[in-house]
Structure formats: C-alpha cells, structure tokens
mmCIF file of C-alpha atoms in Angstrom:
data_model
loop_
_atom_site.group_PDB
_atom_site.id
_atom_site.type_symbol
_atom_site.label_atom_id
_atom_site.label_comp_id
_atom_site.label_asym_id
_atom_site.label_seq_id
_atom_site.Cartn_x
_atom_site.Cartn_y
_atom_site.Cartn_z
ATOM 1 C CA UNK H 10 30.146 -31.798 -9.384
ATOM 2 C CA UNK H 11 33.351 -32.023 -6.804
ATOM 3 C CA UNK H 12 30.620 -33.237 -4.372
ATOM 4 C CA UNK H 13 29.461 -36.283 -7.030
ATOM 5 C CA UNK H 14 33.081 -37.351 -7.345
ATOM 6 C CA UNK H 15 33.694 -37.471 -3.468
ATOM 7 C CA UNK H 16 30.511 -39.511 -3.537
ATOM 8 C CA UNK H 17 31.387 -42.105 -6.002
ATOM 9 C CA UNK H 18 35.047 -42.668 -4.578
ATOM 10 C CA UNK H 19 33.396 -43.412 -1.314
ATOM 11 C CA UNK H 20 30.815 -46.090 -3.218
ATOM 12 C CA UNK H 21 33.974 -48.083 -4.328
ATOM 13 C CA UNK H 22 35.098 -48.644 -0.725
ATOM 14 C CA UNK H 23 31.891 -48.253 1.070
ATOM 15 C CA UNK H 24 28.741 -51.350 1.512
ATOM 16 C CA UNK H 25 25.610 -50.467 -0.431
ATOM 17 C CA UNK H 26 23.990 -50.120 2.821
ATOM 18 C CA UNK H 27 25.845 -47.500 4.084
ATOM 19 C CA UNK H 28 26.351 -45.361 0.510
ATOM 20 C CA UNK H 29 22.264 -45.203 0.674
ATOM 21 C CA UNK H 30 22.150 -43.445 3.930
ATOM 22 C CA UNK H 31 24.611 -41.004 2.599
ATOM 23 C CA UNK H 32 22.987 -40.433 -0.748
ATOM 24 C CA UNK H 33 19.868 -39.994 1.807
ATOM 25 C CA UNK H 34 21.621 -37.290 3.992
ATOM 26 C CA UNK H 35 22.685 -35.845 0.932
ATOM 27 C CA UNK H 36 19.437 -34.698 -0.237
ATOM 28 C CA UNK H 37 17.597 -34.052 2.524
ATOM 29 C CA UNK H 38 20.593 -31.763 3.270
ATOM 30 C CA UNK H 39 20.190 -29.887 -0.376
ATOM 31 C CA UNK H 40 16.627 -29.921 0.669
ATOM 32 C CA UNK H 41 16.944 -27.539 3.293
ATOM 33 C CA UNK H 42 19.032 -25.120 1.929
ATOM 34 C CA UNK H 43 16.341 -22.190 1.056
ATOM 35 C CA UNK H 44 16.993 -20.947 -2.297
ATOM 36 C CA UNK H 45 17.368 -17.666 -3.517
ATOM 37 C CA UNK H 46 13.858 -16.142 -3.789
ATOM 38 C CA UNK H 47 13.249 -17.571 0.111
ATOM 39 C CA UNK H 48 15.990 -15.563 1.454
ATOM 40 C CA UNK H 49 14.967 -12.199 -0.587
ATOM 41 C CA UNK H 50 13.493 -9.680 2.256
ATOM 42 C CA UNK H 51 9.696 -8.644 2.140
ATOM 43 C CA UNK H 52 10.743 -5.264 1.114
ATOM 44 C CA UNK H 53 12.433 -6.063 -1.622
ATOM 45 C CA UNK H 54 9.842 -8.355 -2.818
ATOM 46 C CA UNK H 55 7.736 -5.272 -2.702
ATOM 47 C CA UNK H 56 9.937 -3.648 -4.864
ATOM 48 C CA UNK H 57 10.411 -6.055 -8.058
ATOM 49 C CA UNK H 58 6.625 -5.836 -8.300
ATOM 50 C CA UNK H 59 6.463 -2.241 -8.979
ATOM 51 C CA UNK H 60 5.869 -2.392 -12.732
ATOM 52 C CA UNK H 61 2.889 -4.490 -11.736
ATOM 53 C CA UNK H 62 1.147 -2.447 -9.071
ATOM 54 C CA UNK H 63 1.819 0.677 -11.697
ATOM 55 C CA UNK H 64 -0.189 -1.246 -14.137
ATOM 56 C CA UNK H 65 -3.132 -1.391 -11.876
ATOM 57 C CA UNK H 66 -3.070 1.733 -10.149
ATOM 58 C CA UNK H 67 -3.755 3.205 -13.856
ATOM 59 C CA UNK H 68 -6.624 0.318 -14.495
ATOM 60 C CA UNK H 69 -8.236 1.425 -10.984
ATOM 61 C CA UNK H 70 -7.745 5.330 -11.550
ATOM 62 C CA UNK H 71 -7.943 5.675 -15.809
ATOM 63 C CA UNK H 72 -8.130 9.508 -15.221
ATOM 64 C CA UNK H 73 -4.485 9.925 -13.976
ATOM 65 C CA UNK H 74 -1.792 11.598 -16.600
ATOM 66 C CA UNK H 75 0.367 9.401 -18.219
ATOM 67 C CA UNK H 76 3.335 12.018 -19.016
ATOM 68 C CA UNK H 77 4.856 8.964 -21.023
ATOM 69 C CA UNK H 78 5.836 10.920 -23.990
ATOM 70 C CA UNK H 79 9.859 10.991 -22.874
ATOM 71 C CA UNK H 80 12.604 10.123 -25.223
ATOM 72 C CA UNK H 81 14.694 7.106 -24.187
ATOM 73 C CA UNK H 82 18.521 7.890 -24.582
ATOM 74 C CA UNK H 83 19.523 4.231 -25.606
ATOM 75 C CA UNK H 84 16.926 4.050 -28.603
ATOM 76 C CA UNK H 85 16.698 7.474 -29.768
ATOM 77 C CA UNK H 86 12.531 6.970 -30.075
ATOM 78 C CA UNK H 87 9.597 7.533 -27.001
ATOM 79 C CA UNK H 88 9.709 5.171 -24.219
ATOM 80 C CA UNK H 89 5.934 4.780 -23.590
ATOM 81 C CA UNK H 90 6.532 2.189 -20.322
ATOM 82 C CA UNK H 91 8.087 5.564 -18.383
ATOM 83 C CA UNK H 92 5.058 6.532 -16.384
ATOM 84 C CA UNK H 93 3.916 9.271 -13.960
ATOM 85 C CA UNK H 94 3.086 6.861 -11.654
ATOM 86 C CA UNK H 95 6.333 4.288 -12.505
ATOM 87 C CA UNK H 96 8.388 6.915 -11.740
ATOM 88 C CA UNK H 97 6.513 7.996 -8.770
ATOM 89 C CA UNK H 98 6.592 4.461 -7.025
ATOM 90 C CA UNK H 99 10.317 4.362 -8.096
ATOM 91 C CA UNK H 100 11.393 7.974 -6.387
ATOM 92 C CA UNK H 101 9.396 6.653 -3.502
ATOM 93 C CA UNK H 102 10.620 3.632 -2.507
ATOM 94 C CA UNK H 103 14.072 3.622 -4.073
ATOM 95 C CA UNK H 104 15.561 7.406 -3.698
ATOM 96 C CA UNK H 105 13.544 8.069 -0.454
ATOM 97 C CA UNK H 106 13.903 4.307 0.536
ATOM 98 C CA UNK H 107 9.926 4.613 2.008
ATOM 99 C CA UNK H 108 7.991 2.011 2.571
ATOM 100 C CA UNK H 109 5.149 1.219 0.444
ATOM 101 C CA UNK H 110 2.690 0.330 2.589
ATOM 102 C CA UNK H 111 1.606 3.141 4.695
ATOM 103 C CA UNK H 112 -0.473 5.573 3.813
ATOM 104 C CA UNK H 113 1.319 8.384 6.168
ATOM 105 C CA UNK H 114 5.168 7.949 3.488
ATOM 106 C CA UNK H 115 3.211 8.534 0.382
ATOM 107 C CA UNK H 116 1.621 11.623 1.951
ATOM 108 C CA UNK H 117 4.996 12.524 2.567
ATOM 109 C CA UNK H 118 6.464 11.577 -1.333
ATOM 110 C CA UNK H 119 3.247 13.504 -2.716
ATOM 111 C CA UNK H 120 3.944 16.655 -0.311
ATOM 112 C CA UNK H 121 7.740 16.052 -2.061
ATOM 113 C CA UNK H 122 6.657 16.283 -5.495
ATOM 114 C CA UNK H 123 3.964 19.909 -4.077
ATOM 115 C CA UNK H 124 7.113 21.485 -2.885
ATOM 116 C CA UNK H 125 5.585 20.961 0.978
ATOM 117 C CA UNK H 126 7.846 18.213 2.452
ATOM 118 C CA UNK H 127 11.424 17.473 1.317
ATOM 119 C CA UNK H 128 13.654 19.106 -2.016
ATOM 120 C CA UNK H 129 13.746 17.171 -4.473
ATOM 121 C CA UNK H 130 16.975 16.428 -6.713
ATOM 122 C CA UNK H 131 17.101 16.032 -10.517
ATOM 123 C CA UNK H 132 20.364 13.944 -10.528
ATOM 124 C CA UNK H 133 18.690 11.033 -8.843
ATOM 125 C CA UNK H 134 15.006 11.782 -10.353
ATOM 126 C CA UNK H 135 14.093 8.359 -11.918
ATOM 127 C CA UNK H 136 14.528 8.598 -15.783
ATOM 128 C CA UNK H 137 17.332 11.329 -15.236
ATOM 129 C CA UNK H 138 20.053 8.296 -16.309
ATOM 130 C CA UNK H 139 17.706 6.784 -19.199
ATOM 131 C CA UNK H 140 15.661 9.960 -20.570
ATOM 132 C CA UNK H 141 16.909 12.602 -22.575
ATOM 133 C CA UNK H 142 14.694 15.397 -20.460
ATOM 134 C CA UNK H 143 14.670 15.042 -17.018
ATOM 135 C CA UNK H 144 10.846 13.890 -16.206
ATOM 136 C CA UNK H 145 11.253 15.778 -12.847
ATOM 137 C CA UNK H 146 9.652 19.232 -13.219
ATOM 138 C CA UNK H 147 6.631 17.293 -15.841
ATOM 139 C CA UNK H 148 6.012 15.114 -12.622
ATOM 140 C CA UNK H 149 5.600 17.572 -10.582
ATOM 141 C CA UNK H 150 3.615 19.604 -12.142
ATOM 142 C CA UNK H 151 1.856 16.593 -13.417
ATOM 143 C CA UNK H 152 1.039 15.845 -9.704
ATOM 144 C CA UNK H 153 0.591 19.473 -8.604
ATOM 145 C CA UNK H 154 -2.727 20.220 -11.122
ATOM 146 C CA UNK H 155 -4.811 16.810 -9.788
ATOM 147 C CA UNK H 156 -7.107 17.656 -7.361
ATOM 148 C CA UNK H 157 -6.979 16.635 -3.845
ATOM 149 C CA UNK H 158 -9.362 14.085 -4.277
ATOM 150 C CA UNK H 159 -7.364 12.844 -7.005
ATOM 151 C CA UNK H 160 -4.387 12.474 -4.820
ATOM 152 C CA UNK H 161 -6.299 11.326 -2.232
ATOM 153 C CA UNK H 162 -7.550 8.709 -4.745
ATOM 154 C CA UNK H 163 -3.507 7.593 -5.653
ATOM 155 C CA UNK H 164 -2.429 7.579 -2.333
ATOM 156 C CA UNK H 165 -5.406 5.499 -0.924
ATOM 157 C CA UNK H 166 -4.980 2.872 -4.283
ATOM 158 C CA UNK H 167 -1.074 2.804 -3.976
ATOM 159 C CA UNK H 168 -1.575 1.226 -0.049
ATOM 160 C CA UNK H 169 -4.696 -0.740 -0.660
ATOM 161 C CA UNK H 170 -2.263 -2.764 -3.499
ATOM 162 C CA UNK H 171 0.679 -2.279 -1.020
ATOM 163 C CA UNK H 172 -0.848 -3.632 1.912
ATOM 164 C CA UNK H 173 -3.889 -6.223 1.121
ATOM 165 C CA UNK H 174 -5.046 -5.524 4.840
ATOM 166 C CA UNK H 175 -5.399 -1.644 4.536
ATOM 167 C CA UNK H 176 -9.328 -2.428 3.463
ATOM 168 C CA UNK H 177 -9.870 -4.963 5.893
ATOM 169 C CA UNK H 178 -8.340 -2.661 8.358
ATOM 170 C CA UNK H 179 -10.892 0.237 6.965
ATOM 171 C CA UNK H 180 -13.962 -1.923 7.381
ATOM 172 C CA UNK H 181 -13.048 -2.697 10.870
ATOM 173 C CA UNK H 182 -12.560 1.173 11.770
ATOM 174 C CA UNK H 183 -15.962 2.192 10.219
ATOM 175 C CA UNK H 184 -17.694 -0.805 12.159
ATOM 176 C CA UNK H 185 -16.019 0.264 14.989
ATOM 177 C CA UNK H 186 -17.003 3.757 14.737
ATOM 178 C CA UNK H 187 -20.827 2.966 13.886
ATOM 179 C CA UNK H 188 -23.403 4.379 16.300
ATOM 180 C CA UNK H 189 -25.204 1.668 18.397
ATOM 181 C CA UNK H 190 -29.138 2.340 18.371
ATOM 182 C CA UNK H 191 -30.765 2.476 21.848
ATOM 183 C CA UNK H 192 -31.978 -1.166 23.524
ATOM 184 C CA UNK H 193 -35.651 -1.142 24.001
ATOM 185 C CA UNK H 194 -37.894 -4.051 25.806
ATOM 186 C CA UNK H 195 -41.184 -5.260 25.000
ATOM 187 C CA UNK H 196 -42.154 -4.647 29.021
ATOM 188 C CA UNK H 197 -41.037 -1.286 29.610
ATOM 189 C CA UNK H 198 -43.779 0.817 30.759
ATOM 190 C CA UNK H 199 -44.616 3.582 28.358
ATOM 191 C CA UNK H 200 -42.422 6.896 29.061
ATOM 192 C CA UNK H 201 -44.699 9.775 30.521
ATOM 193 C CA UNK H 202 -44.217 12.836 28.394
ATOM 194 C CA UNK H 203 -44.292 15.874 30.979
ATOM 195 C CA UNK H 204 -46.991 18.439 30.361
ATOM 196 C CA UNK H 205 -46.869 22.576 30.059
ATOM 197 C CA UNK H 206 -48.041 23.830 33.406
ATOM 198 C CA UNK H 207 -51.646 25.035 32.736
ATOM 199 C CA UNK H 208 -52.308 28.951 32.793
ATOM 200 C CA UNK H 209 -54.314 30.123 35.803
ATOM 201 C CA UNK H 210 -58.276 29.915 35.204
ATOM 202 C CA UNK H 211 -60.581 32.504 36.548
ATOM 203 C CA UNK H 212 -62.017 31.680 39.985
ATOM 204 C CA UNK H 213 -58.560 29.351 40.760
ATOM 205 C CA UNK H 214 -58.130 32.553 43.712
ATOM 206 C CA UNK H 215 -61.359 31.365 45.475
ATOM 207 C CA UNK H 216 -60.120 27.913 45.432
ATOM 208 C CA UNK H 217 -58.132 29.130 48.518
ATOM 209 C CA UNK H 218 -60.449 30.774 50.273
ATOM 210 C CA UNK H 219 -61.797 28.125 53.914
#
C-alpha cells in the first residue's frame, strides 16, 4: 500500500512515459521475488506430506496394524487418524531428524523401535502431547511381532514413496547384475569332445614286437 502511494505522488510530477517504465520495473521486480512455498527446503517439503505417504503405505501393505484405537486428550473420544505408521514416519523424521529417503535411516528407526539401535524416549514419542496413553510401548510392540519380511516390506515401501528413483535405481542394479550368456558364431568349428583312453586289448603286447 505505502509503495502505491509513493507511486501515485510520483505520477503527478512525472510524464506518462516515464511513470510506465516504472509501473514496468515494478512488476517485473514483484515478479521475481520467489514466494513462500519456492523458498521452503526439499526436506521440509518431504515432511508436510507425511499424512499422505502414511495413507499409501497402508493402501500398498493392507496387512500392517493400525494401533489407532488411542484417546485424543482435546476431545475426550478415539482419534482414529493416529496411526502406527503416522507416528512411525513422525518419530523418524522429526525426533530423530532422519531423512526419509534412504533405506539404510529407516533400518536404523525400525532397529529403534526392536530395542537394537538407539533408546527411545516417551516424553518426545509422537502422540505423548495429544494422547491420553503414551502410544510408545503399543508401537513397539506393534512393530516387534511383524515378521521380517513384513518390515522388510515397510521399509522398502516407505523409500520407494520417499525417493521416486529407489525403483529405477533397483532395476538398474538387477540389470547390472544379470549373467551375460556365452557369444557363439555360426562358423566356429564344432568343439571336439575328448575321449576315455581305451583299455588295453589282448594281443596290443605283440604290437611291439619288430
């Protein structure tokens, strides 16, 4: 506003010529300016799309536990968008401040929650502030009775939706890794398959004799 009442003070005093180039400049110059979502960092991008990429992990892998069944402290009644694996993405990236899009850190957050890797806290659990149980302890043992394909499963989901190039980069490795079969040419001559020495005959001594 303070800049629109600089600009018409200058148009009383200025030629029409000269106000248009500055109305032009002005623009152009608000043009430029990213705005707000530009200047956010990849990571936290990554981040506000967590409720999302929970959503699908659970689509992809149907057989994973809830453990939504938690009483929300504000409403008094069961807060059925607290999920396993909401919570899960939330301890990793925002108490352990991991990165989402390795596969190596959420070996790392699932060793956490199997008592293999680092303690865990309940004061800074996600759901400890908005819960009336702490979801901590369910989680873990939540996590602790899938199987290891299971996990396997969750971890391999979580980085493919993390990291769009973690197939691609798959499909390369197991081309890569792909035995080559053996050239052959139409003009080789045929290989000679060596023969068993044949067992002496009777007589073969007089063979030798002048």
């Amino acid at each position: 506003m303070f800049q629109r009442l600089k600009l018409q003070i200058l148009a009383r005093s200025l030629p029409v010529a000269l106000m248009s180039i500055i109305l032009s400049f002005s623009a152009s110059a608000s043009e430029a300016i990213p705005n707000r979502s530009q200047l956010v960092p990849p990571q936290i991008a990554q981040r506000s799309s967590g409720s999302e990429i929970e959503a699908r992990v659970y689509e992809q892998l149907p057989d994973l536990p809830l453990e939504n069944e938690y009483v929300s402290q504000e409403t008094g009644e069961v807060n059925p968008n607290s999920t396993l694996i909401g919570r899960l993405i939330r301890y990793h990236i925002y108490v352990k401040g991991r990165p989402p899009q390795y596969r190596l850190d959420w070996k790392l957050t699932l060793a956490d929650y199997l008592g293999k890797n680092e303690l865990m806290f309940e004061g800074v659990y996600p759901g400890s502030e908005d819960l009336r149980d702490n979801p901590m302890m369910g989680d873990r043992e939540a996590i602790r009775n899938l199987t290891r394909s299971q996990r396997n499963a969750l971890v391999h989901t979580l980085v493919s939706l993390y990291n769009p190039q973690y197939l691609q980069l798959l499909e390369e490795a197991a081309r890569t890794s792909e035995p080559t079969a053996e050239p052959t040419f139409e003009n080789d001559p045929p290989r000679q398959i060596p023969q068993p020495p044949r067992p002496p005959q009777p007589g073969d001594a007089d063979l030798l004799n002048p």
